[in-house]
mmCIF file of C-alpha atoms in Angstrom:
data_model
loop_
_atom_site.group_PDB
_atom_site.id
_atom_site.type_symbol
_atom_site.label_atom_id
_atom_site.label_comp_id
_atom_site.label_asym_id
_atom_site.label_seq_id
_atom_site.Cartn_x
_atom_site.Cartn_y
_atom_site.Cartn_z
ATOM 1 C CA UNK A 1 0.000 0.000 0.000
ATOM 2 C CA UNK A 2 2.557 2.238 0.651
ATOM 3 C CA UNK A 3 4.334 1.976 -2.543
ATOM 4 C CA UNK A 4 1.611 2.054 -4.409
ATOM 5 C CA UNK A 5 0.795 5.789 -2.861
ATOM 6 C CA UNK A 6 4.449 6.620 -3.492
ATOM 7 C CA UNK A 7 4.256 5.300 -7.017
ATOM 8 C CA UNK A 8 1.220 7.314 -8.053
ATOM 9 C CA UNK A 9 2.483 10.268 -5.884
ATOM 10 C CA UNK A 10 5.827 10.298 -7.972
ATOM 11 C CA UNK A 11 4.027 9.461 -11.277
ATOM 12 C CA UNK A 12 1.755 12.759 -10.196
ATOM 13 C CA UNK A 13 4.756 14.620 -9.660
ATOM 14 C CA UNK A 14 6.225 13.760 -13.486
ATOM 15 C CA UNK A 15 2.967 14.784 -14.233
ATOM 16 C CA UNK A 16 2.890 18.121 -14.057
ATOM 17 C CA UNK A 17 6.397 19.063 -14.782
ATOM 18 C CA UNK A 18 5.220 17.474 -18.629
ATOM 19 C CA UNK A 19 2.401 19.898 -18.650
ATOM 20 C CA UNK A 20 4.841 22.796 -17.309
ATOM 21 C CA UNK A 21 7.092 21.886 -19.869
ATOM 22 C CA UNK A 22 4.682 21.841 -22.981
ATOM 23 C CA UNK A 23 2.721 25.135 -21.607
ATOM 24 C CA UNK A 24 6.298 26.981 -21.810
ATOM 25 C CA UNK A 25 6.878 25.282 -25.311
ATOM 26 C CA UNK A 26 3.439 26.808 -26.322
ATOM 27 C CA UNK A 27 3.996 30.336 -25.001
ATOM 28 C CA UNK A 28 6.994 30.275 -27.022
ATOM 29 C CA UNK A 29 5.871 29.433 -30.150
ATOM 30 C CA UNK A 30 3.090 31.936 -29.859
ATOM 31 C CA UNK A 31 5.886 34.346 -29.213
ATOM 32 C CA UNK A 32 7.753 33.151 -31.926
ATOM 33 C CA UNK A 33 4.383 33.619 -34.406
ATOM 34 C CA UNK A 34 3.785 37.042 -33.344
ATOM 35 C CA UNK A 35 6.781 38.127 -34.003
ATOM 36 C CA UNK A 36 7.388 36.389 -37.483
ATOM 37 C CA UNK A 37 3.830 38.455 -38.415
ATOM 38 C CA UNK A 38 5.660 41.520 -36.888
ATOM 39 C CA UNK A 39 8.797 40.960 -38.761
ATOM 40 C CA UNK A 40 9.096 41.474 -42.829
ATOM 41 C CA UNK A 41 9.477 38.290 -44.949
ATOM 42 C CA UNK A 42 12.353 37.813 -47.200
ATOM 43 C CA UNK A 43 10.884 39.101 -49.894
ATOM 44 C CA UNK A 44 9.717 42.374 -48.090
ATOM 45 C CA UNK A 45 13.813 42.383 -47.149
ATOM 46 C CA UNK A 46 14.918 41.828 -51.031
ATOM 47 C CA UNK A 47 12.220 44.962 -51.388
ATOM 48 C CA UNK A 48 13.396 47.117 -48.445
ATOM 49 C CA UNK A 49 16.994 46.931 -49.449
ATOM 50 C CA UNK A 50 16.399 47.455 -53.456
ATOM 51 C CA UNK A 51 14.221 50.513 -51.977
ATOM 52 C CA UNK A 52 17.121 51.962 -49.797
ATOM 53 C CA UNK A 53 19.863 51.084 -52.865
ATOM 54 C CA UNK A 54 18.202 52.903 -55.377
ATOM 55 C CA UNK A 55 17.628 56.081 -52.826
ATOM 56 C CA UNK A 56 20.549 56.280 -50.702
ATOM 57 C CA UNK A 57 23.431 54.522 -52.185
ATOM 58 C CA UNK A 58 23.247 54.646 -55.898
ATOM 59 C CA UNK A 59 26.230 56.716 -57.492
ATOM 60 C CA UNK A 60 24.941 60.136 -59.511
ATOM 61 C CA UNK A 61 24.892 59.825 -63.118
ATOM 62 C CA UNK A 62 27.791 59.607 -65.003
ATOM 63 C CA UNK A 63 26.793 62.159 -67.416
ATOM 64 C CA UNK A 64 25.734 64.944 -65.046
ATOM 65 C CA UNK A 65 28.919 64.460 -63.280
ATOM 66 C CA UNK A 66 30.692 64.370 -67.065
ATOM 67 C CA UNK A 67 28.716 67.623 -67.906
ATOM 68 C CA UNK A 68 28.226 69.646 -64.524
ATOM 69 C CA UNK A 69 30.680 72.886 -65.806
ATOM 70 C CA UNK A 70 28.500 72.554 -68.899
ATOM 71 C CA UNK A 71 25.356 72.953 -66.920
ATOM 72 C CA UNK A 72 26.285 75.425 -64.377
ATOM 73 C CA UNK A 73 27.485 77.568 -67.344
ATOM 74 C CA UNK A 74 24.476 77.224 -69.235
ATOM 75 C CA UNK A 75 22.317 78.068 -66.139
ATOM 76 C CA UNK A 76 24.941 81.234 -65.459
ATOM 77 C CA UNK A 77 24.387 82.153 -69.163
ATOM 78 C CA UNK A 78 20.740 81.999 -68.903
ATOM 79 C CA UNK A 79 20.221 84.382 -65.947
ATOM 80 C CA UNK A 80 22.841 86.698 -67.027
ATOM 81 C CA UNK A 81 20.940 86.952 -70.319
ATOM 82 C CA UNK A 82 17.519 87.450 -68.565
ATOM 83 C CA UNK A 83 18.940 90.176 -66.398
ATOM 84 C CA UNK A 84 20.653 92.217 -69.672
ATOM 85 C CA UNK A 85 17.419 91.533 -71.205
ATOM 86 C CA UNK A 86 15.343 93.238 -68.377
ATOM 87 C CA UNK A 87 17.338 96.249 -68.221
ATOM 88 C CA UNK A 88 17.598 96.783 -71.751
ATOM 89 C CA UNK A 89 13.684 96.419 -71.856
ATOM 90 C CA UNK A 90 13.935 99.117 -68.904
ATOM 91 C CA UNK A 91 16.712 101.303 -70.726
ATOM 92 C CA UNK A 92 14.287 101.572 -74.074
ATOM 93 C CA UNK A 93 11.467 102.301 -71.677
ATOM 94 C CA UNK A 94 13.034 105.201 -70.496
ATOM 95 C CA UNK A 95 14.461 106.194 -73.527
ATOM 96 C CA UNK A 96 10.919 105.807 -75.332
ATOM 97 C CA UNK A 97 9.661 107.954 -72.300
ATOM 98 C CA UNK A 98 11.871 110.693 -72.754
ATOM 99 C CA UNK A 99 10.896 111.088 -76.330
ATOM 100 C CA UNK A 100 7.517 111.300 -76.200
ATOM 101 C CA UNK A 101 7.709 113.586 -73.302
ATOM 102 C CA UNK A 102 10.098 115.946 -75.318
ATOM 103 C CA UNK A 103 7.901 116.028 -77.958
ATOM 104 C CA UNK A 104 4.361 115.684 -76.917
ATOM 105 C CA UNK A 105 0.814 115.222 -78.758
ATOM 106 C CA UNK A 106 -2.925 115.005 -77.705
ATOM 107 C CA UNK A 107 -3.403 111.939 -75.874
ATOM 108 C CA UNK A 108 -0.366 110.875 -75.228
ATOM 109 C CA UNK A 109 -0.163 109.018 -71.399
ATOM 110 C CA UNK A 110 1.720 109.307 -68.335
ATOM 111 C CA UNK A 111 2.132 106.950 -65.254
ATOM 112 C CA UNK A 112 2.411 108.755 -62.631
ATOM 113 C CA UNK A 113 3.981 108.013 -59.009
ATOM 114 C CA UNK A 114 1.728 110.434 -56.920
ATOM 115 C CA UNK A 115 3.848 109.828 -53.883
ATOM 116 C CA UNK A 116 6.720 112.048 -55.484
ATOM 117 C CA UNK A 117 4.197 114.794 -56.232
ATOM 118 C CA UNK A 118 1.962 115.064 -53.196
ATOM 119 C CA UNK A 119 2.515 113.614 -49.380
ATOM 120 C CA UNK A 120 -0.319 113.525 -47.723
ATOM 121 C CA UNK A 121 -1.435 110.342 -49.495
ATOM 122 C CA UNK A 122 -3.421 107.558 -48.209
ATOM 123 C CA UNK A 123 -1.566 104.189 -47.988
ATOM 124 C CA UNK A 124 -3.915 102.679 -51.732
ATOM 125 C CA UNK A 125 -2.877 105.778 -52.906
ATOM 126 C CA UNK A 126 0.376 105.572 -55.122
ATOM 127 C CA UNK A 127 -0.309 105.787 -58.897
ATOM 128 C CA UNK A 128 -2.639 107.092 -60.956
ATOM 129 C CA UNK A 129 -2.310 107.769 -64.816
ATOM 130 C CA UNK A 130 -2.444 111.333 -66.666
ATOM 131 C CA UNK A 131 -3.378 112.233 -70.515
ATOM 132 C CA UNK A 132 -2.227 115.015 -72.654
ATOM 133 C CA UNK A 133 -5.613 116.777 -73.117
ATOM 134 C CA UNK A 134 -4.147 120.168 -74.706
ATOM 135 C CA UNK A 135 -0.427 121.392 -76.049
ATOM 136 C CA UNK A 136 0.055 125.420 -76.089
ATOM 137 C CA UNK A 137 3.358 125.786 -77.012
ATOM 138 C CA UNK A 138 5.247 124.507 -75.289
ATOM 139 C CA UNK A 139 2.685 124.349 -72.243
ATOM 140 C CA UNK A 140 1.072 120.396 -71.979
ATOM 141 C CA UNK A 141 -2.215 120.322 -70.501
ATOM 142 C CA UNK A 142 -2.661 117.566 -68.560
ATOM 143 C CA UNK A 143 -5.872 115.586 -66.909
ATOM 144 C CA UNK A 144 -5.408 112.760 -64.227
ATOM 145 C CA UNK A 145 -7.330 109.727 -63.776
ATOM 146 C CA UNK A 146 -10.705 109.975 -60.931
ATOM 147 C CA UNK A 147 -8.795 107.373 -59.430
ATOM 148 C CA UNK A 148 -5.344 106.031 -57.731
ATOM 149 C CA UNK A 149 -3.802 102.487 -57.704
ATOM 150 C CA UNK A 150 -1.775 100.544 -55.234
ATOM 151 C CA UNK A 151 0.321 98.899 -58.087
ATOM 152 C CA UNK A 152 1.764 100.216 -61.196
ATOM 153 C CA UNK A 153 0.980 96.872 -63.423
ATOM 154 C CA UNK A 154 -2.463 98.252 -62.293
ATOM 155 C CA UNK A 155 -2.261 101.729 -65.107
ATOM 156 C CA UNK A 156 -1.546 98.549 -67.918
ATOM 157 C CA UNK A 157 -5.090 96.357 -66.781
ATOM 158 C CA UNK A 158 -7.087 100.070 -67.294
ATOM 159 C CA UNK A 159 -5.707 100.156 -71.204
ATOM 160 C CA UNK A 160 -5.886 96.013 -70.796
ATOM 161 C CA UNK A 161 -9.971 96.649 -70.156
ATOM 162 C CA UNK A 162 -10.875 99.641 -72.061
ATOM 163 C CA UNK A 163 -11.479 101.665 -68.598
ATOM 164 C CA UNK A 164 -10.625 104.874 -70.618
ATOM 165 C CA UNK A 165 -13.307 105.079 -72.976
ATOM 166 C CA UNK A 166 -15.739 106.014 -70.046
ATOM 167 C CA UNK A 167 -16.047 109.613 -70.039
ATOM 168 C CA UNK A 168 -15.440 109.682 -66.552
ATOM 169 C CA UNK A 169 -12.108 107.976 -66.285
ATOM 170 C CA UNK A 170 -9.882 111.413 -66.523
ATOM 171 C CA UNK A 171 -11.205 114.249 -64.262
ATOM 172 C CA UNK A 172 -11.645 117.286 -65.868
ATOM 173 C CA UNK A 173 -9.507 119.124 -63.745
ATOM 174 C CA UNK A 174 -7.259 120.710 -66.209
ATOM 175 C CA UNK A 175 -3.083 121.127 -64.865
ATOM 176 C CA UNK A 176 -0.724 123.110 -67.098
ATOM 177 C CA UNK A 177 3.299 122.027 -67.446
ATOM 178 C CA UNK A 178 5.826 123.204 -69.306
ATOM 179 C CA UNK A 179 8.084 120.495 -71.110
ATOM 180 C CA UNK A 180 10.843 121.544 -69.113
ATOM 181 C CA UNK A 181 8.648 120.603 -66.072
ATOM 182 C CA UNK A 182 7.568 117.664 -67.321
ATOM 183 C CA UNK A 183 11.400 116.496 -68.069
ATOM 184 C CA UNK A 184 12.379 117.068 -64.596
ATOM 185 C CA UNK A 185 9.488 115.131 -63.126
ATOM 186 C CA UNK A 186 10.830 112.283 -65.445
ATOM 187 C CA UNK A 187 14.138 113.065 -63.454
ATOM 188 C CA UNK A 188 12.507 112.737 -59.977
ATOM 189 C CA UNK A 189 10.885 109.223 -60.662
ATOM 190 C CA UNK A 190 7.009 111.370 -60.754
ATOM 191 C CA UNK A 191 6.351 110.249 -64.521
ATOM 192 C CA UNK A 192 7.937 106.742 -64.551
ATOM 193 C CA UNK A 193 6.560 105.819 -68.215
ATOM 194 C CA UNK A 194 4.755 107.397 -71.576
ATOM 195 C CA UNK A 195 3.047 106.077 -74.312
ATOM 196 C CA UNK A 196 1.708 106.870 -77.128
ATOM 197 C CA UNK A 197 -1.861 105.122 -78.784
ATOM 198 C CA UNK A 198 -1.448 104.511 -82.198
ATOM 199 C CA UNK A 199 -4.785 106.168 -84.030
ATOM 200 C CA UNK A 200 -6.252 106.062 -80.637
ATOM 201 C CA UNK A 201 -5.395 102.228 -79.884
ATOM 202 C CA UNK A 202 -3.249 100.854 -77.682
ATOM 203 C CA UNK A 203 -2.501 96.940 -77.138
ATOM 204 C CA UNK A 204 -5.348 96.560 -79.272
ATOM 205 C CA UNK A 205 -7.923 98.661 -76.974
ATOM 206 C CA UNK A 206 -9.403 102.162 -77.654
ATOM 207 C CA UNK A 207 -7.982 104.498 -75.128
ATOM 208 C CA UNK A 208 -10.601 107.662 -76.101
ATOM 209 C CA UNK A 209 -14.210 108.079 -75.497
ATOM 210 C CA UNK A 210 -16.381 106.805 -77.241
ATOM 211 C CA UNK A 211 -17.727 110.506 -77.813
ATOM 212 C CA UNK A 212 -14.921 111.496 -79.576
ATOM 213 C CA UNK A 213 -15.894 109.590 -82.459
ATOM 214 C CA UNK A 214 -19.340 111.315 -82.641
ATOM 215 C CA UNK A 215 -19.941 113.265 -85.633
ATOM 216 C CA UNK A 216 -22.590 115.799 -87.050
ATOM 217 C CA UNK A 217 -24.006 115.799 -90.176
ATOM 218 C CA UNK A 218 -24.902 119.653 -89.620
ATOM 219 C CA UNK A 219 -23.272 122.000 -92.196
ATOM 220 C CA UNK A 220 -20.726 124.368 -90.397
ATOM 221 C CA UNK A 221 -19.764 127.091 -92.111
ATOM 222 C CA UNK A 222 -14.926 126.528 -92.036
ATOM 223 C CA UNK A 223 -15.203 122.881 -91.112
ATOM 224 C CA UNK A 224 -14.328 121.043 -93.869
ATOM 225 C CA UNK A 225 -11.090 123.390 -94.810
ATOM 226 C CA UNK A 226 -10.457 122.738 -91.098
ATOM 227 C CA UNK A 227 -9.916 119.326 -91.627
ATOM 228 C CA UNK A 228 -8.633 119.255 -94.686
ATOM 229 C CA UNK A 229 -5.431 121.605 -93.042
ATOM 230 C CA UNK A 230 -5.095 119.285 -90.118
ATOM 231 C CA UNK A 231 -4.737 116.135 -92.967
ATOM 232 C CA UNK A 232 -2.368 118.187 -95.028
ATOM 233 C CA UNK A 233 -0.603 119.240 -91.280
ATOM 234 C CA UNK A 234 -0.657 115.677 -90.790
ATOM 235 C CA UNK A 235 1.030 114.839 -94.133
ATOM 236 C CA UNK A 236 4.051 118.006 -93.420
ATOM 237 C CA UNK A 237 5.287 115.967 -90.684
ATOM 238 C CA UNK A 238 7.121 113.455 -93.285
ATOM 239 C CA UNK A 239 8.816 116.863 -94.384
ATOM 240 C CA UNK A 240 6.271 118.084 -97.506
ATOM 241 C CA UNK A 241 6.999 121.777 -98.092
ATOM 242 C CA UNK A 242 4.190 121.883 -100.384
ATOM 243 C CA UNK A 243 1.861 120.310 -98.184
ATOM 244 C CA UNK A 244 3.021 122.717 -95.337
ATOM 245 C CA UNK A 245 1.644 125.547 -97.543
ATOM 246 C CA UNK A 246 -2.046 123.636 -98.400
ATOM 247 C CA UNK A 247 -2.162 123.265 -94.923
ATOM 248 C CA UNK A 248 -1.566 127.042 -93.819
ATOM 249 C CA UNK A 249 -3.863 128.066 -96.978
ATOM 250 C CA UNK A 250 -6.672 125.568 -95.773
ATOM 251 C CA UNK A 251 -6.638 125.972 -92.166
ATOM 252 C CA UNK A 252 -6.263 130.351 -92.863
ATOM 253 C CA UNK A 253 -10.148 129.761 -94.964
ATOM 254 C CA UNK A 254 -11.306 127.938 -91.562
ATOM 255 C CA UNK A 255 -10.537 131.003 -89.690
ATOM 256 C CA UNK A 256 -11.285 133.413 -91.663
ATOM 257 C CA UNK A 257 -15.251 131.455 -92.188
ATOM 258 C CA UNK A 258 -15.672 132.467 -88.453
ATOM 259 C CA UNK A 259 -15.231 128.604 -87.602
ATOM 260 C CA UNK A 260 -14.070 128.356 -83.974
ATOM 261 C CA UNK A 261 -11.573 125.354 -84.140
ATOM 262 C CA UNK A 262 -9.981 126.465 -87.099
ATOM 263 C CA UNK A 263 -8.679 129.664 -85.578
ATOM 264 C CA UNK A 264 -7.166 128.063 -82.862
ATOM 265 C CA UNK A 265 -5.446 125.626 -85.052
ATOM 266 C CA UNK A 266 -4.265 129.120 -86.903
ATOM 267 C CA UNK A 267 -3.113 130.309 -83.617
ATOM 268 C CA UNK A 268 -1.496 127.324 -82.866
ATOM 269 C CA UNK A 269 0.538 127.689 -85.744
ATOM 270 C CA UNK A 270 1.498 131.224 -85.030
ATOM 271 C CA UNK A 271 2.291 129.884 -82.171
ATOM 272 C CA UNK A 272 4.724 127.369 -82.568
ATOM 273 C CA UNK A 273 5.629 128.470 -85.722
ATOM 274 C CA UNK A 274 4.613 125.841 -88.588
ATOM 275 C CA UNK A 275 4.390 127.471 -91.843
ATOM 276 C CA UNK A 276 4.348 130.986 -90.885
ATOM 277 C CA UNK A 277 6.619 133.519 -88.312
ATOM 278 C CA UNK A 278 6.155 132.734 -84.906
ATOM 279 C CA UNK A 279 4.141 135.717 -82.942
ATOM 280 C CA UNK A 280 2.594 135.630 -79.859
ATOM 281 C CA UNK A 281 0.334 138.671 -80.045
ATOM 282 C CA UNK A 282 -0.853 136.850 -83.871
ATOM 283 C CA UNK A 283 -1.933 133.808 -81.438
ATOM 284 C CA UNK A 284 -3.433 136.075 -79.262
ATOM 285 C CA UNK A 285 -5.490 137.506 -81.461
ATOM 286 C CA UNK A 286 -6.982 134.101 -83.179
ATOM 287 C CA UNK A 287 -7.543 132.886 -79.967
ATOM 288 C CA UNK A 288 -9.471 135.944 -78.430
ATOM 289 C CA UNK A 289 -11.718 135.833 -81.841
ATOM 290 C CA UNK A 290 -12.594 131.974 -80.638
ATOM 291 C CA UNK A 291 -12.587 132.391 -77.283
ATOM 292 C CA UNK A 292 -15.386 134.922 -78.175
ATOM 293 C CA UNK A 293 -17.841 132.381 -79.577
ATOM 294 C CA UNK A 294 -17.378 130.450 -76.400
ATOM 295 C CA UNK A 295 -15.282 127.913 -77.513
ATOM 296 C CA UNK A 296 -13.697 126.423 -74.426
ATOM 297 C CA UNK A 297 -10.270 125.909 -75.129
ATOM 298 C CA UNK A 298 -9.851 128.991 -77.016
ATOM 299 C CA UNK A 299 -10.356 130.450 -73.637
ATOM 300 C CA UNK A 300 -8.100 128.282 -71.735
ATOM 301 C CA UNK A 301 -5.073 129.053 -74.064
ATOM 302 C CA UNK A 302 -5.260 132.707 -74.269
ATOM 303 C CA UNK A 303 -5.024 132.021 -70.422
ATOM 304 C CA UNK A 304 -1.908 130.573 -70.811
ATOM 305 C CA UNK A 305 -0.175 132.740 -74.305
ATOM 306 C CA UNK A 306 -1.340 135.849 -71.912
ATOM 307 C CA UNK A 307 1.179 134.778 -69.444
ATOM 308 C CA UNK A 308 3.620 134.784 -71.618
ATOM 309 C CA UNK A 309 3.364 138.315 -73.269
ATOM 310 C CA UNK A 310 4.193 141.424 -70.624
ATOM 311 C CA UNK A 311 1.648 143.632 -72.102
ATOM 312 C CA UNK A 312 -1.599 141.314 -72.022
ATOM 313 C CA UNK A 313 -3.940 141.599 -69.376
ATOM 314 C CA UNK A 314 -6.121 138.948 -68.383
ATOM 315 C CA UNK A 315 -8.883 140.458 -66.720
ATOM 316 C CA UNK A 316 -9.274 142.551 -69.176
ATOM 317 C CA UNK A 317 -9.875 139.604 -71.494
ATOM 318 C CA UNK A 318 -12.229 138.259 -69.054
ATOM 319 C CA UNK A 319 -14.020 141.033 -68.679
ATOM 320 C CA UNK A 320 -14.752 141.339 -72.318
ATOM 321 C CA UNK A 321 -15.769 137.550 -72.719
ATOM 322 C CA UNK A 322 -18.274 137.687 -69.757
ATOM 323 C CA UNK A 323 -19.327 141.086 -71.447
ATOM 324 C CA UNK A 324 -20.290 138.599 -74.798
ATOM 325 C CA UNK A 325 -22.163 136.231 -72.827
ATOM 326 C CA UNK A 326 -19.707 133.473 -71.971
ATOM 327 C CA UNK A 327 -19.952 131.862 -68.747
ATOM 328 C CA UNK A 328 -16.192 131.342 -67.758
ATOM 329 C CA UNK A 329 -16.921 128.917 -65.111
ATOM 330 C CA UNK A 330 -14.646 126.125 -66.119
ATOM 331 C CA UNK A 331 -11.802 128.389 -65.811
ATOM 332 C CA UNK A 332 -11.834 128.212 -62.164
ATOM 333 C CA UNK A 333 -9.037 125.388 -61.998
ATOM 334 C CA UNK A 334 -5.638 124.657 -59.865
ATOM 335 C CA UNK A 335 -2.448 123.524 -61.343
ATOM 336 C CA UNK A 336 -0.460 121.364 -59.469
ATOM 337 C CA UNK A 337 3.016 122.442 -58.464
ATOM 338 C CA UNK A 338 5.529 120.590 -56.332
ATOM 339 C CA UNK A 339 4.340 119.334 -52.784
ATOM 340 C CA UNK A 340 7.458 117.545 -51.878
ATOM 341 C CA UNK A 341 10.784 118.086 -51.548
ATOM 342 C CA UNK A 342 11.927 115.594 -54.406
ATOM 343 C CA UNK A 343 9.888 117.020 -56.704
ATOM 344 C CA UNK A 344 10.393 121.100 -56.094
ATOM 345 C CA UNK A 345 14.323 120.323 -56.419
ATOM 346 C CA UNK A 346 13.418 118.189 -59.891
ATOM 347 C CA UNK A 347 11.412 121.445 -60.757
ATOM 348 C CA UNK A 348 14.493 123.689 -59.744
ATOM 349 C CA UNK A 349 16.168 121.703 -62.139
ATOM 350 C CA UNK A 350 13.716 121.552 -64.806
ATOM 351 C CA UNK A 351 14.159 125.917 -65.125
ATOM 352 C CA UNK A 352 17.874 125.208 -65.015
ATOM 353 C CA UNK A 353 18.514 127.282 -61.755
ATOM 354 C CA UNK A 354 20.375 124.975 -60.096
ATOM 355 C CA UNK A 355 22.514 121.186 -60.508
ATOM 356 C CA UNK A 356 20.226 118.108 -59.714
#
């Protein structure tokens, strides 16, 4: 009896140290699962290191490293190029500028930087564009645009979207430069660039009103020789003597017909001086028999010739137009003079009264 209890007690005892044994083997090949489902097969290794070859270890290519002074010259060559190409584009910009401002004709445009010319600007306020709306000698009558612009590219999207055939687009404030003025504002960075519309076009937009191509079918006593001397005036400019003359004979039968726009375009030409002897008190004269019949800028441009010549008195041409029943209203404008300190010494210059 007794070894019969010691025989099943030591049989129990092997027993469980089987079971032990196989519940460790268990845990360990549950272990040994998990982490072969954790861990990447071989072929996810072949992958991985093809992956990390082809990334981090593979040489550069021979030809970039044959051809790498090649391609750093050809990239130095390229911006060098753009850069010469930029400020020749800039250098004919200002050139062109120049020119037209020298030499200036009706609706011709400026861009103008506002913050040279005034100071007490808003922060939006910084450009605005201006149009040659009258020449008088050498007096350019300019109007600015009703409104200002934060960014110059800004004046371009106006011609870009035909802005300037609304009426309103230019105020009708009317300012009066001389060229010399106008030069030196060119000089203090005020007028940064001019252009000129090609028959009233430019990049393929109208840049007038659409009013100014209204017409009348009325008969007007001088109108037709008017326009008949501006197309012969017109034609002169290639350097036709004989068409110099038509013009001077055509535009002298507007006048003398009593028709308002042809005696200003004869005292233009006294004037300046195109086809006959230049004479102030001649221009004078043409103008005041205009101005008379309440033509507008007749008025404005005795205004400005009377300035010029000691003995005329302009109040006592006022007097006699408001005596003939024009309303001389419109007259009541301000010309802009220099505001800042840039722009007075570009003036200064301008008159020649002192180095800029």
């Amino acid at each position: 009896m007794p070894q019969a209890a010691v025989r099943q007690y030591e049989e129990d005892g092997v027993l469980p140290e089987a079971a032990v044994e196989q519940q460790a083997v268990s845990e360990a090949e549950s272990e040994e699962t998990l982490a072969s489902a954790d861990s990447p097969s071989a072929e996810d290794k072949q992958d991985e290191s093809y992956y990390h070859y082809t990334l981090d270890t593979k040489d550069p290519d021979p030809w970039l490293t044959r051809h790498r002074r090649k391609i750093i010259a050809v990239v130095v060559f390229a911006a060098v190029a753009l850069a010469v190409s930029i400020l020749y584009k800039n250098y004919l910009s200002s050139e062109q500028t120049k020119t037209i401002v020298a030499a200036p004709q009706l609706n011709d445009l400026y861009y103008i930087d506002f913050r040279v010319i005034e100071d007490n600007l808003r922060p939006a306020e910084k450009f605005r564009m201006a149009k040659v709306k009258d020449i008088t000698g050498d007096v350019v009558t300019l109007n600015f645009s009703s409104f200002f612009y934060p960014q110059e590219h800004e004046l371009n999207e106006t011609i870009r979207y035909a802005l300037l055939r609304s009426d309103s687009f230019f105020q009708e404030k009317r300012h009066n430069y001389k060229i010399a003025e106008l030069q030196g504002m060119i000089a203090s960075g005020a007028i940064l660039l001019a252009r000129r519309p090609e028959n009233n076009i430019l990049d393929g937009n109208v840049v007038v009103p659409d009013s100014h191509f209204e017409s009348t079918s009325v008969f007007i006593p001088g109108k037709k020789e008017n326009f008949i001397g501006l197309e012969y005036l017109k034609f002169a400019q290639s350097g036709s003597e004989s068409a110099l003359a038509i013009a001077l004979v055509k535009v002298q039968e507007s006048a003398d017909l009593g028709f308002a726009q042809g005696q200003v375009n004869l005292a233009q030409m006294y004037l300046t001086g195109t086809a006959v002897r230049k004479s102030l008190p001649a221009a004078l004269v043409w103008f005041k028999k205009a101005s008379l019949q309440a033509y507008e800028p007749a008025i404005l441009k005795y205004a400005i010739v009377c300035q010029q010549v000691k003995s005329c008195a302009i109040a006592d041409f006022y007097q006699e137009v408001v005596k003939a029943g024009v309303n001389i209203d419109f007259t009541k404008q301000v010309d802009i003079r220099a505001t800042t300190k840039a722009f007075a010494k570009a003036l200064e210059y301008a008159r020649g009264n002192k180095e800029y």
